[in-house]
PDB file of C-alpha atoms in Angstrom:
ATOM      1  CA  UNK A  34       0.137  -0.214   0.195  1.00  0.00           C
ATOM      2  CA  UNK A  35       1.255   3.192  -0.800  1.00  0.00           C
ATOM      3  CA  UNK A  36       0.561   6.073   2.098  1.00  0.00           C
ATOM      4  CA  UNK A  37       0.752   9.677   0.491  1.00  0.00           C
ATOM      5  CA  UNK A  38       1.728  12.304   3.933  1.00  0.00           C
ATOM      6  CA  UNK A  39       0.779  15.871   3.844  1.00  0.00           C
ATOM      7  CA  UNK A  40       2.098  17.112   7.067  1.00  0.00           C
ATOM      8  CA  UNK A  41       4.896  16.509   8.641  1.00  0.00           C
ATOM      9  CA  UNK A  42       4.576  14.412  12.044  1.00  0.00           C
ATOM     10  CA  UNK A  43       7.004  12.547  14.772  1.00  0.00           C
ATOM     11  CA  UNK A  44       9.680  10.268  12.317  1.00  0.00           C
ATOM     12  CA  UNK A  45       8.363   7.284  13.977  1.00  0.00           C
ATOM     13  CA  UNK A  46       5.430   7.484  12.263  1.00  0.00           C
ATOM     14  CA  UNK A  47       7.456   6.821   8.660  1.00  0.00           C
ATOM     15  CA  UNK A  48       9.769   4.751  10.405  1.00  0.00           C
ATOM     16  CA  UNK A  49       7.733   2.233  11.690  1.00  0.00           C
ATOM     17  CA  UNK A  50       4.903   2.432   8.221  1.00  0.00           C
ATOM     18  CA  UNK A  51       8.412   1.761   6.345  1.00  0.00           C
ATOM     19  CA  UNK A  52       9.507  -1.112   8.741  1.00  0.00           C
ATOM     20  CA  UNK A  53       5.721  -2.784   8.139  1.00  0.00           C
ATOM     21  CA  UNK A  54       6.322  -2.958   4.520  1.00  0.00           C
ATOM     22  CA  UNK A  55       4.444   0.365   3.515  1.00  0.00           C
ATOM     23  CA  UNK A  56       5.511   2.742   0.840  1.00  0.00           C
ATOM     24  CA  UNK A  57       5.386   6.034   1.968  1.00  0.00           C
ATOM     25  CA  UNK A  58       5.789   9.058  -0.192  1.00  0.00           C
ATOM     26  CA  UNK A  59       5.832  12.753   1.460  1.00  0.00           C
ATOM     27  CA  UNK A  60       4.350  15.666   0.059  1.00  0.00           C
ATOM     28  CA  UNK A  61       4.294  19.280   2.666  1.00  0.00           C
ATOM     29  CA  UNK A  62       4.431  21.904   0.014  1.00  0.00           C
ATOM     30  CA  UNK A  63       1.924  20.997  -3.122  1.00  0.00           C
ATOM     31  CA  UNK A  64      -1.632  22.537  -3.536  1.00  0.00           C
ATOM     32  CA  UNK A  65      -4.501  20.948  -2.869  1.00  0.00           C
ATOM     33  CA  UNK A  66      -5.421  20.690  -6.441  1.00  0.00           C
ATOM     34  CA  UNK A  67      -2.085  19.192  -7.520  1.00  0.00           C
ATOM     35  CA  UNK A  68      -2.306  16.791  -4.761  1.00  0.00           C
ATOM     36  CA  UNK A  69      -5.768  16.124  -6.075  1.00  0.00           C
ATOM     37  CA  UNK A  70      -4.936  15.063  -9.087  1.00  0.00           C
ATOM     38  CA  UNK A  71      -2.543  12.856  -7.997  1.00  0.00           C
ATOM     39  CA  UNK A  72      -4.415  11.286  -5.288  1.00  0.00           C
ATOM     40  CA  UNK A  73      -5.622   8.038  -7.528  1.00  0.00           C
ATOM     41  CA  UNK A  74      -2.413   6.558  -7.036  1.00  0.00           C
ATOM     42  CA  UNK A  75      -3.029   6.179  -3.148  1.00  0.00           C
ATOM     43  CA  UNK A  76      -4.213   3.955  -0.787  1.00  0.00           C
ATOM     44  CA  UNK A  77      -3.846   5.531   2.531  1.00  0.00           C
ATOM     45  CA  UNK A  78      -3.381   9.647   3.219  1.00  0.00           C
ATOM     46  CA  UNK A  79      -1.722  11.134   6.457  1.00  0.00           C
ATOM     47  CA  UNK A  80      -2.734  14.413   7.481  1.00  0.00           C
ATOM     48  CA  UNK A  81      -3.084  16.617  10.486  1.00  0.00           C
ATOM     49  CA  UNK A  82      -4.958  20.157   9.024  1.00  0.00           C
ATOM     50  CA  UNK A  83      -3.312  20.818   5.797  1.00  0.00           C
ATOM     51  CA  UNK A  84      -6.579  21.720   4.170  1.00  0.00           C
ATOM     52  CA  UNK A  85     -10.003  20.194   4.272  1.00  0.00           C
ATOM     53  CA  UNK A  86     -10.805  16.770   2.875  1.00  0.00           C
ATOM     54  CA  UNK A  87     -13.971  17.306   0.655  1.00  0.00           C
ATOM     55  CA  UNK A  88     -15.925  14.662  -1.714  1.00  0.00           C
ATOM     56  CA  UNK A  89     -14.235  16.268  -4.601  1.00  0.00           C
ATOM     57  CA  UNK A  90     -10.961  15.351  -3.271  1.00  0.00           C
ATOM     58  CA  UNK A  91     -12.277  11.712  -1.592  1.00  0.00           C
ATOM     59  CA  UNK A  92     -13.949  11.293  -5.216  1.00  0.00           C
ATOM     60  CA  UNK A  93     -10.373  11.657  -7.170  1.00  0.00           C
ATOM     61  CA  UNK A  94      -9.159   9.334  -4.626  1.00  0.00           C
ATOM     62  CA  UNK A  95     -10.305   6.109  -6.284  1.00  0.00           C
ATOM     63  CA  UNK A  96      -8.022   3.560  -4.670  1.00  0.00           C
ATOM     64  CA  UNK A  97      -7.992   4.937  -1.056  1.00  0.00           C
ATOM     65  CA  UNK A  98      -8.708   2.673   1.724  1.00  0.00           C
ATOM     66  CA  UNK A  99      -7.789   5.195   5.131  1.00  0.00           C
ATOM     67  CA  UNK A 100      -7.057   8.360   6.170  1.00  0.00           C
ATOM     68  CA  UNK A 101      -5.257   8.727   9.189  1.00  0.00           C
ATOM     69  CA  UNK A 102      -5.492  11.884  11.342  1.00  0.00           C
ATOM     70  CA  UNK A 103      -2.785  12.761  13.325  1.00  0.00           C
ATOM     71  CA  UNK A 104      -5.141  14.793  16.240  1.00  0.00           C
ATOM     72  CA  UNK A 105      -8.439  14.084  17.916  1.00  0.00           C
ATOM     73  CA  UNK A 106     -11.206  15.958  15.422  1.00  0.00           C
ATOM     74  CA  UNK A 107     -11.946  14.988  12.312  1.00  0.00           C
ATOM     75  CA  UNK A 108     -14.421  17.782  11.456  1.00  0.00           C
ATOM     76  CA  UNK A 109     -12.196  18.531   8.183  1.00  0.00           C
ATOM     77  CA  UNK A 110     -12.870  15.522   6.938  1.00  0.00           C
ATOM     78  CA  UNK A 111     -16.124  14.811   4.796  1.00  0.00           C
ATOM     79  CA  UNK A 112     -16.706  11.710   7.235  1.00  0.00           C
ATOM     80  CA  UNK A 113     -20.045  10.395   5.815  1.00  0.00           C
ATOM     81  CA  UNK A 114     -18.931  10.972   2.487  1.00  0.00           C
ATOM     82  CA  UNK A 115     -15.744   8.886   3.012  1.00  0.00           C
ATOM     83  CA  UNK A 116     -17.979   6.349   4.855  1.00  0.00           C
ATOM     84  CA  UNK A 117     -20.148   5.529   1.982  1.00  0.00           C
ATOM     85  CA  UNK A 118     -17.020   5.059  -0.007  1.00  0.00           C
ATOM     86  CA  UNK A 119     -15.620   2.659   2.449  1.00  0.00           C
ATOM     87  CA  UNK A 120     -12.991   4.466   3.410  1.00  0.00           C
ATOM     88  CA  UNK A 121     -11.843   3.864   7.156  1.00  0.00           C
ATOM     89  CA  UNK A 122     -11.301   7.064   9.129  1.00  0.00           C
ATOM     90  CA  UNK A 123      -8.501   6.900  11.626  1.00  0.00           C
ATOM     91  CA  UNK A 124      -7.518   9.396  14.553  1.00  0.00           C
ATOM     92  CA  UNK A 125      -5.841   9.635  17.875  1.00  0.00           C
ATOM     93  CA  UNK A 126      -7.674  11.180  20.594  1.00  0.00           C
ATOM     94  CA  UNK A 127      -5.937   9.060  22.660  1.00  0.00           C
ATOM     95  CA  UNK A 128      -2.601  10.326  21.986  1.00  0.00           C
ATOM     96  CA  UNK A 129      -3.331  13.671  23.510  1.00  0.00           C
ATOM     97  CA  UNK A 130      -5.938  13.476  25.697  1.00  0.00           C
ATOM     98  CA  UNK A 131      -3.583  13.424  28.467  1.00  0.00           C
ATOM     99  CA  UNK A 132      -2.023  16.546  27.226  1.00  0.00           C
ATOM    100  CA  UNK A 133      -5.173  18.107  27.188  1.00  0.00           C
ATOM    101  CA  UNK A 134      -6.375  16.908  30.568  1.00  0.00           C
ATOM    102  CA  UNK A 135      -3.102  18.675  32.238  1.00  0.00           C
ATOM    103  CA  UNK A 136      -3.579  21.924  30.252  1.00  0.00           C
ATOM    104  CA  UNK A 137      -7.473  22.012  31.465  1.00  0.00           C
ATOM    105  CA  UNK A 138      -6.357  21.721  35.163  1.00  0.00           C
ATOM    106  CA  UNK A 139      -3.131  23.735  34.537  1.00  0.00           C
ATOM    107  CA  UNK A 140      -5.636  26.971  33.513  1.00  0.00           C
ATOM    108  CA  UNK A 141      -8.192  26.419  36.645  1.00  0.00           C
ATOM    109  CA  UNK A 142      -5.178  26.508  38.805  1.00  0.00           C
ATOM    110  CA  UNK A 143      -4.012  29.680  37.326  1.00  0.00           C
ATOM    111  CA  UNK A 144      -6.961  31.506  36.970  1.00  0.00           C
ATOM    112  CA  UNK A 145      -7.737  30.623  40.619  1.00  0.00           C
ATOM    113  CA  UNK A 146      -4.430  31.854  41.936  1.00  0.00           C
ATOM    114  CA  UNK A 147      -3.831  34.768  39.323  1.00  0.00           C
ATOM    115  CA  UNK A 148      -0.486  32.958  38.560  1.00  0.00           C
ATOM    116  CA  UNK A 149      -0.480  34.971  35.138  1.00  0.00           C
ATOM    117  CA  UNK A 150      -0.970  38.379  36.423  1.00  0.00           C
ATOM    118  CA  UNK A 151       1.016  37.947  39.614  1.00  0.00           C
ATOM    119  CA  UNK A 152       3.967  36.853  37.616  1.00  0.00           C
ATOM    120  CA  UNK A 153       3.561  40.657  35.532  1.00  0.00           C
ATOM    121  CA  UNK A 154       3.177  42.768  38.417  1.00  0.00           C
ATOM    122  CA  UNK A 155       6.577  40.978  40.049  1.00  0.00           C
ATOM    123  CA  UNK A 156       8.351  41.331  37.291  1.00  0.00           C
ATOM    124  CA  UNK A 157       7.102  44.708  37.133  1.00  0.00           C
ATOM    125  CA  UNK A 158       8.404  45.758  40.909  1.00  0.00           C
ATOM    126  CA  UNK A 159       4.881  45.288  41.974  1.00  0.00           C
ATOM    127  CA  UNK A 160       4.333  43.329  45.848  1.00  0.00           C
ATOM    128  CA  UNK A 161       0.534  43.022  45.608  1.00  0.00           C
ATOM    129  CA  UNK A 162      -0.250  40.382  47.804  1.00  0.00           C
ATOM    130  CA  UNK A 163      -3.781  40.969  49.349  1.00  0.00           C
ATOM    131  CA  UNK A 164      -5.043  41.665  45.409  1.00  0.00           C
ATOM    132  CA  UNK A 165      -3.540  38.576  44.285  1.00  0.00           C
ATOM    133  CA  UNK A 166      -5.034  36.780  47.308  1.00  0.00           C
ATOM    134  CA  UNK A 167      -6.280  33.204  45.441  1.00  0.00           C
ATOM    135  CA  UNK A 168      -9.172  30.756  45.341  1.00  0.00           C
ATOM    136  CA  UNK A 169      -9.107  26.732  45.983  1.00  0.00           C
ATOM    137  CA  UNK A 170     -10.419  24.421  44.037  1.00  0.00           C
ATOM    138  CA  UNK A 171     -11.409  22.204  46.600  1.00  0.00           C
ATOM    139  CA  UNK A 172     -15.063  22.106  47.601  1.00  0.00           C
ATOM    140  CA  UNK A 173     -16.164  23.771  44.480  1.00  0.00           C
ATOM    141  CA  UNK A 174     -18.065  21.427  41.566  1.00  0.00           C
ATOM    142  CA  UNK A 175     -16.488  21.099  38.004  1.00  0.00           C
ATOM    143  CA  UNK A 176     -18.743  20.134  35.444  1.00  0.00           C
ATOM    144  CA  UNK A 177     -17.689  18.708  31.994  1.00  0.00           C
ATOM    145  CA  UNK A 178     -19.268  18.937  28.946  1.00  0.00           C
ATOM    146  CA  UNK A 179     -18.492  16.013  26.239  1.00  0.00           C
ATOM    147  CA  UNK A 180     -17.688  12.974  28.012  1.00  0.00           C
ATOM    148  CA  UNK A 181     -15.071  11.393  25.501  1.00  0.00           C
ATOM    149  CA  UNK A 182     -10.871  10.785  25.856  1.00  0.00           C
ATOM    150  CA  UNK A 183     -10.773  14.214  26.447  1.00  0.00           C
ATOM    151  CA  UNK A 184     -13.150  14.863  28.961  1.00  0.00           C
ATOM    152  CA  UNK A 185     -12.061  11.336  30.868  1.00  0.00           C
ATOM    153  CA  UNK A 186      -8.827  12.514  31.012  1.00  0.00           C
ATOM    154  CA  UNK A 187      -9.601  15.837  32.505  1.00  0.00           C
ATOM    155  CA  UNK A 188     -11.590  14.380  35.294  1.00  0.00           C
ATOM    156  CA  UNK A 189      -9.142  11.891  36.062  1.00  0.00           C
ATOM    157  CA  UNK A 190      -6.508  15.107  37.042  1.00  0.00           C
ATOM    158  CA  UNK A 191      -8.774  16.139  39.459  1.00  0.00           C
ATOM    159  CA  UNK A 192      -8.636  12.717  41.664  1.00  0.00           C
ATOM    160  CA  UNK A 193      -6.314  14.940  44.105  1.00  0.00           C
ATOM    161  CA  UNK A 194      -9.076  17.441  44.699  1.00  0.00           C
ATOM    162  CA  UNK A 195     -12.219  17.359  47.164  1.00  0.00           C
ATOM    163  CA  UNK A 196     -14.735  18.481  44.102  1.00  0.00           C
ATOM    164  CA  UNK A 197     -17.546  17.212  43.016  1.00  0.00           C
ATOM    165  CA  UNK A 198     -17.115  16.129  39.460  1.00  0.00           C
ATOM    166  CA  UNK A 199     -20.678  16.177  36.554  1.00  0.00           C
ATOM    167  CA  UNK A 200     -20.432  15.537  33.215  1.00  0.00           C
ATOM    168  CA  UNK A 201     -23.137  16.226  30.488  1.00  0.00           C
ATOM    169  CA  UNK A 202     -22.830  14.036  27.274  1.00  0.00           C
ATOM    170  CA  UNK A 203     -25.231  13.606  24.360  1.00  0.00           C
ATOM    171  CA  UNK A 204     -24.187   9.972  24.438  1.00  0.00           C
ATOM    172  CA  UNK A 205     -25.600   8.044  27.536  1.00  0.00           C
ATOM    173  CA  UNK A 206     -24.110   5.912  30.172  1.00  0.00           C
ATOM    174  CA  UNK A 207     -20.840   7.024  29.793  1.00  0.00           C
ATOM    175  CA  UNK A 208     -20.390   8.341  33.574  1.00  0.00           C
ATOM    176  CA  UNK A 209     -17.514   6.451  35.600  1.00  0.00           C
ATOM    177  CA  UNK A 210     -16.001   6.673  39.290  1.00  0.00           C
ATOM    178  CA  UNK A 211     -14.722   9.832  38.057  1.00  0.00           C
ATOM    179  CA  UNK A 212     -17.594  11.836  36.865  1.00  0.00           C
ATOM    180  CA  UNK A 213     -21.407  11.520  37.499  1.00  0.00           C
ATOM    181  CA  UNK A 214     -23.497  11.991  34.746  1.00  0.00           C
ATOM    182  CA  UNK A 215     -26.306  13.841  34.387  1.00  0.00           C
ATOM    183  CA  UNK A 216     -28.240  16.249  32.829  1.00  0.00           C
ATOM    184  CA  UNK A 217     -27.433  19.640  31.344  1.00  0.00           C
ATOM    185  CA  UNK A 218     -30.521  21.241  33.429  1.00  0.00           C
ATOM    186  CA  UNK A 219     -28.718  19.381  36.856  1.00  0.00           C
ATOM    187  CA  UNK A 220     -24.966  20.526  35.502  1.00  0.00           C
ATOM    188  CA  UNK A 221     -26.142  23.958  34.947  1.00  0.00           C
ATOM    189  CA  UNK A 222     -27.479  24.258  38.381  1.00  0.00           C
ATOM    190  CA  UNK A 223     -24.455  23.226  40.799  1.00  0.00           C
ATOM    191  CA  UNK A 224     -21.143  24.292  38.158  1.00  0.00           C
ATOM    192  CA  UNK A 225     -18.884  26.474  39.336  1.00  0.00           C
ATOM    193  CA  UNK A 226     -15.974  25.352  36.718  1.00  0.00           C
ATOM    194  CA  UNK A 227     -17.331  24.360  33.215  1.00  0.00           C
ATOM    195  CA  UNK A 228     -15.024  22.743  31.239  1.00  0.00           C
ATOM    196  CA  UNK A 229     -15.666  22.324  27.459  1.00  0.00           C
ATOM    197  CA  UNK A 230     -14.166  18.811  25.618  1.00  0.00           C
ATOM    198  CA  UNK A 231     -16.429  18.542  22.890  1.00  0.00           C
ATOM    199  CA  UNK A 232     -15.858  17.909  19.383  1.00  0.00           C
ATOM    200  CA  UNK A 233     -16.936  20.044  16.392  1.00  0.00           C
ATOM    201  CA  UNK A 234     -20.418  19.543  15.512  1.00  0.00           C
ATOM    202  CA  UNK A 235     -23.644  21.094  14.471  1.00  0.00           C
ATOM    203  CA  UNK A 236     -25.139  20.654  17.882  1.00  0.00           C
ATOM    204  CA  UNK A 237     -21.724  22.454  19.357  1.00  0.00           C
ATOM    205  CA  UNK A 238     -21.195  25.502  17.460  1.00  0.00           C
ATOM    206  CA  UNK A 239     -21.865  28.446  19.290  1.00  0.00           C
ATOM    207  CA  UNK A 240     -22.974  26.313  21.825  1.00  0.00           C
ATOM    208  CA  UNK A 241     -22.294  28.742  25.012  1.00  0.00           C
ATOM    209  CA  UNK A 242     -24.210  31.841  23.911  1.00  0.00           C
ATOM    210  CA  UNK A 243     -26.459  34.379  26.043  1.00  0.00           C
ATOM    211  CA  UNK A 244     -28.770  31.821  26.324  1.00  0.00           C
ATOM    212  CA  UNK A 245     -26.996  29.091  27.518  1.00  0.00           C
ATOM    213  CA  UNK A 246     -24.850  31.030  30.096  1.00  0.00           C
ATOM    214  CA  UNK A 247     -27.740  32.260  31.450  1.00  0.00           C
ATOM    215  CA  UNK A 248     -29.038  28.753  32.612  1.00  0.00           C
ATOM    216  CA  UNK A 249     -26.199  28.557  35.379  1.00  0.00           C
ATOM    217  CA  UNK A 250     -27.535  29.301  38.892  1.00  0.00           C
ATOM    218  CA  UNK A 251     -23.985  30.688  39.935  1.00  0.00           C
ATOM    219  CA  UNK A 252     -21.671  32.602  38.494  1.00  0.00           C
ATOM    220  CA  UNK A 253     -19.088  30.155  37.205  1.00  0.00           C
ATOM    221  CA  UNK A 254     -15.795  29.940  35.365  1.00  0.00           C
ATOM    222  CA  UNK A 255     -15.059  28.554  31.982  1.00  0.00           C
ATOM    223  CA  UNK A 256     -12.229  26.421  30.291  1.00  0.00           C
ATOM    224  CA  UNK A 257     -12.486  25.811  26.887  1.00  0.00           C
ATOM    225  CA  UNK A 258      -9.682  23.201  25.041  1.00  0.00           C
ATOM    226  CA  UNK A 259     -12.445  22.278  22.789  1.00  0.00           C
ATOM    227  CA  UNK A 260     -13.289  24.175  19.757  1.00  0.00           C
ATOM    228  CA  UNK A 261     -12.910  27.768  19.128  1.00  0.00           C
ATOM    229  CA  UNK A 262     -16.620  28.114  17.260  1.00  0.00           C
ATOM    230  CA  UNK A 263     -18.448  26.619  20.279  1.00  0.00           C
ATOM    231  CA  UNK A 264     -17.917  29.779  22.439  1.00  0.00           C
ATOM    232  CA  UNK A 265     -20.075  33.017  20.911  1.00  0.00           C
ATOM    233  CA  UNK A 266     -16.870  35.527  22.441  1.00  0.00           C
ATOM    234  CA  UNK A 267     -19.246  38.410  22.067  1.00  0.00           C
ATOM    235  CA  UNK A 268     -21.841  36.523  24.582  1.00  0.00           C
ATOM    236  CA  UNK A 269     -18.986  35.317  26.842  1.00  0.00           C
ATOM    237  CA  UNK A 270     -17.251  39.139  26.765  1.00  0.00           C
ATOM    238  CA  UNK A 271     -21.020  40.328  28.074  1.00  0.00           C
ATOM    239  CA  UNK A 272     -20.922  37.607  30.750  1.00  0.00           C
ATOM    240  CA  UNK A 273     -17.601  38.415  31.752  1.00  0.00           C
ATOM    241  CA  UNK A 274     -18.183  42.330  32.250  1.00  0.00           C
ATOM    242  CA  UNK A 275     -21.794  41.270  34.237  1.00  0.00           C
ATOM    243  CA  UNK A 276     -20.106  38.946  36.451  1.00  0.00           C
ATOM    244  CA  UNK A 277     -21.801  35.895  35.093  1.00  0.00           C
ATOM    245  CA  UNK A 278     -19.233  34.362  34.401  1.00  0.00           C
ATOM    246  CA  UNK A 279     -16.222  34.727  36.294  1.00  0.00           C
ATOM    247  CA  UNK A 280     -13.212  34.070  34.375  1.00  0.00           C
ATOM    248  CA  UNK A 281     -12.165  32.259  31.260  1.00  0.00           C
ATOM    249  CA  UNK A 282      -8.850  30.176  30.016  1.00  0.00           C
ATOM    250  CA  UNK A 283      -9.149  29.678  26.258  1.00  0.00           C
ATOM    251  CA  UNK A 284      -6.995  27.727  24.555  1.00  0.00           C
ATOM    252  CA  UNK A 285      -9.154  27.800  21.446  1.00  0.00           C
ATOM    253  CA  UNK A 286     -10.647  31.121  19.935  1.00  0.00           C
ATOM    254  CA  UNK A 287     -13.413  31.196  17.277  1.00  0.00           C
ATOM    255  CA  UNK A 288     -10.875  33.725  15.232  1.00  0.00           C
ATOM    256  CA  UNK A 289      -8.910  30.813  15.032  1.00  0.00           C
ATOM    257  CA  UNK A 290      -9.040  30.534  10.991  1.00  0.00           C
ATOM    258  CA  UNK A 291      -8.698  34.075  10.512  1.00  0.00           C
ATOM    259  CA  UNK A 292      -5.200  35.740   9.937  1.00  0.00           C
ATOM    260  CA  UNK A 293      -3.991  36.755  13.630  1.00  0.00           C
ATOM    261  CA  UNK A 294      -1.725  39.487  11.893  1.00  0.00           C
ATOM    262  CA  UNK A 295      -4.984  40.909  10.794  1.00  0.00           C
ATOM    263  CA  UNK A 296      -6.728  41.249  13.797  1.00  0.00           C
ATOM    264  CA  UNK A 297      -3.894  43.160  15.528  1.00  0.00           C
ATOM    265  CA  UNK A 298      -4.121  46.003  12.560  1.00  0.00           C
ATOM    266  CA  UNK A 299      -7.383  48.049  13.137  1.00  0.00           C
ATOM    267  CA  UNK A 300     -10.269  46.294  12.022  1.00  0.00           C
ATOM    268  CA  UNK A 301      -9.747  43.818  15.635  1.00  0.00           C
ATOM    269  CA  UNK A 302     -13.033  42.474  16.767  1.00  0.00           C
ATOM    270  CA  UNK A 303     -14.045  44.108  20.199  1.00  0.00           C
ATOM    271  CA  UNK A 304     -14.929  41.181  22.081  1.00  0.00           C
ATOM    272  CA  UNK A 305     -11.209  39.743  21.340  1.00  0.00           C
ATOM    273  CA  UNK A 306      -9.564  43.087  22.408  1.00  0.00           C
ATOM    274  CA  UNK A 307     -11.595  42.939  25.988  1.00  0.00           C
ATOM    275  CA  UNK A 308      -9.929  39.598  26.266  1.00  0.00           C
ATOM    276  CA  UNK A 309      -6.460  40.259  25.989  1.00  0.00           C
ATOM    277  CA  UNK A 310      -6.808  43.190  27.808  1.00  0.00           C
ATOM    278  CA  UNK A 311      -8.965  40.982  30.666  1.00  0.00           C
ATOM    279  CA  UNK A 312      -6.788  40.461  34.117  1.00  0.00           C
ATOM    280  CA  UNK A 313      -9.484  37.392  34.296  1.00  0.00           C
ATOM    281  CA  UNK A 314      -8.949  35.769  31.104  1.00  0.00           C
ATOM    282  CA  UNK A 315      -6.099  33.143  30.483  1.00  0.00           C
ATOM    283  CA  UNK A 316      -4.830  32.799  26.528  1.00  0.00           C
ATOM    284  CA  UNK A 317      -3.170  29.713  25.127  1.00  0.00           C
ATOM    285  CA  UNK A 318      -2.366  29.439  20.993  1.00  0.00           C
ATOM    286  CA  UNK A 319      -4.284  25.952  20.597  1.00  0.00           C
ATOM    287  CA  UNK A 320      -1.284  24.113  21.816  1.00  0.00           C
ATOM    288  CA  UNK A 321      -3.279  22.169  24.950  1.00  0.00           C
ATOM    289  CA  UNK A 322      -2.826  18.831  23.460  1.00  0.00           C
ATOM    290  CA  UNK A 323       0.737  19.821  21.970  1.00  0.00           C
ATOM    291  CA  UNK A 324       3.454  18.787  24.571  1.00  0.00           C
ATOM    292  CA  UNK A 325       6.812  16.824  23.940  1.00  0.00           C
ATOM    293  CA  UNK A 326       5.053  13.903  24.461  1.00  0.00           C
ATOM    294  CA  UNK A 327       1.943  13.594  22.810  1.00  0.00           C
ATOM    295  CA  UNK A 328       3.770  14.447  19.873  1.00  0.00           C
ATOM    296  CA  UNK A 329       5.324  10.725  19.996  1.00  0.00           C
ATOM    297  CA  UNK A 330       1.886   9.287  21.280  1.00  0.00           C
ATOM    298  CA  UNK A 331       0.025  10.500  18.696  1.00  0.00           C
ATOM    299  CA  UNK A 332       1.660   9.226  15.637  1.00  0.00           C
ATOM    300  CA  UNK A 333       2.412   5.895  17.909  1.00  0.00           C
ATOM    301  CA  UNK A 334      -1.480   5.974  18.280  1.00  0.00           C
ATOM    302  CA  UNK A 335      -1.920   6.123  14.189  1.00  0.00           C
ATOM    303  CA  UNK A 336       0.773   3.011  13.638  1.00  0.00           C
ATOM    304  CA  UNK A 337      -0.940   0.878  15.716  1.00  0.00           C
ATOM    305  CA  UNK A 338      -4.343   1.726  14.658  1.00  0.00           C
ATOM    306  CA  UNK A 339      -3.287   1.212  10.502  1.00  0.00           C
ATOM    307  CA  UNK A 340      -1.272  -1.747  11.796  1.00  0.00           C
ATOM    308  CA  UNK A 341      -4.154  -3.235  13.486  1.00  0.00           C
ATOM    309  CA  UNK A 342      -6.337  -2.654  10.121  1.00  0.00           C
ATOM    310  CA  UNK A 343      -4.164  -3.007   7.279  1.00  0.00           C
ATOM    311  CA  UNK A 344      -1.399  -5.512   8.504  1.00  0.00           C
TER     312      UNK A 344
END
């Protein structure tokens, strides 16, 4: 079988697939149109997020047996059409779930203890102790929406804290020893910290909006390491201003598909400008799942799944 690699990944992926007898070609620079013209020669594709794999591309890939996505989500692929064509879809949420869980917990602790602002103040010669008095996670209720690989990994990280963990998921019976599954209204009633671990779907698109936020009984903290378009930024900012949301840790933003260079020009959205100035907001550039360890584990997961299905 011939596999076309469209993004660079950990070298073990190429090394192990070569050892298994696959022919591996690499093309990290050609346009989508150029690749589409030659994709009929290949039985496998390895990709991260270089370009969308749409119906036209899949129709041209007449011999394609699988697509390996070195990451968790498959929203960049027309999964329905690929499945109709008999193409196996292989992703690797197991590879970076631990990293996402740790990053989510780190964001909560940093926000509660004002670590990002305190560090900046000390570096600037300010020694403000009372102003940096923190909060403790113990005694709080943590709500998790999306209880798959990422949600479960995050819940495990909370085992060392005296917290109640609730989860909500559209799938039944996913709760476990680390989180009690409840309906959305129950989660909204009790939650002090909300962490999103949902895939990108029509149901999650713009899910966290004003109506959703107003469903919570208590002011809460929001952590989003899932997908940026799950949160309506303008509604989030309004909730931060009113105190309905106490603070936010955002690894993803709804503006991600736009050029961040242009966002820092005169056309920066007002909501984004508020986020980068707010002291109760912590931002990171979609790296919750990006660790030295996860780079290895993501590649190894893809190799193991290809081996199990095609060797």
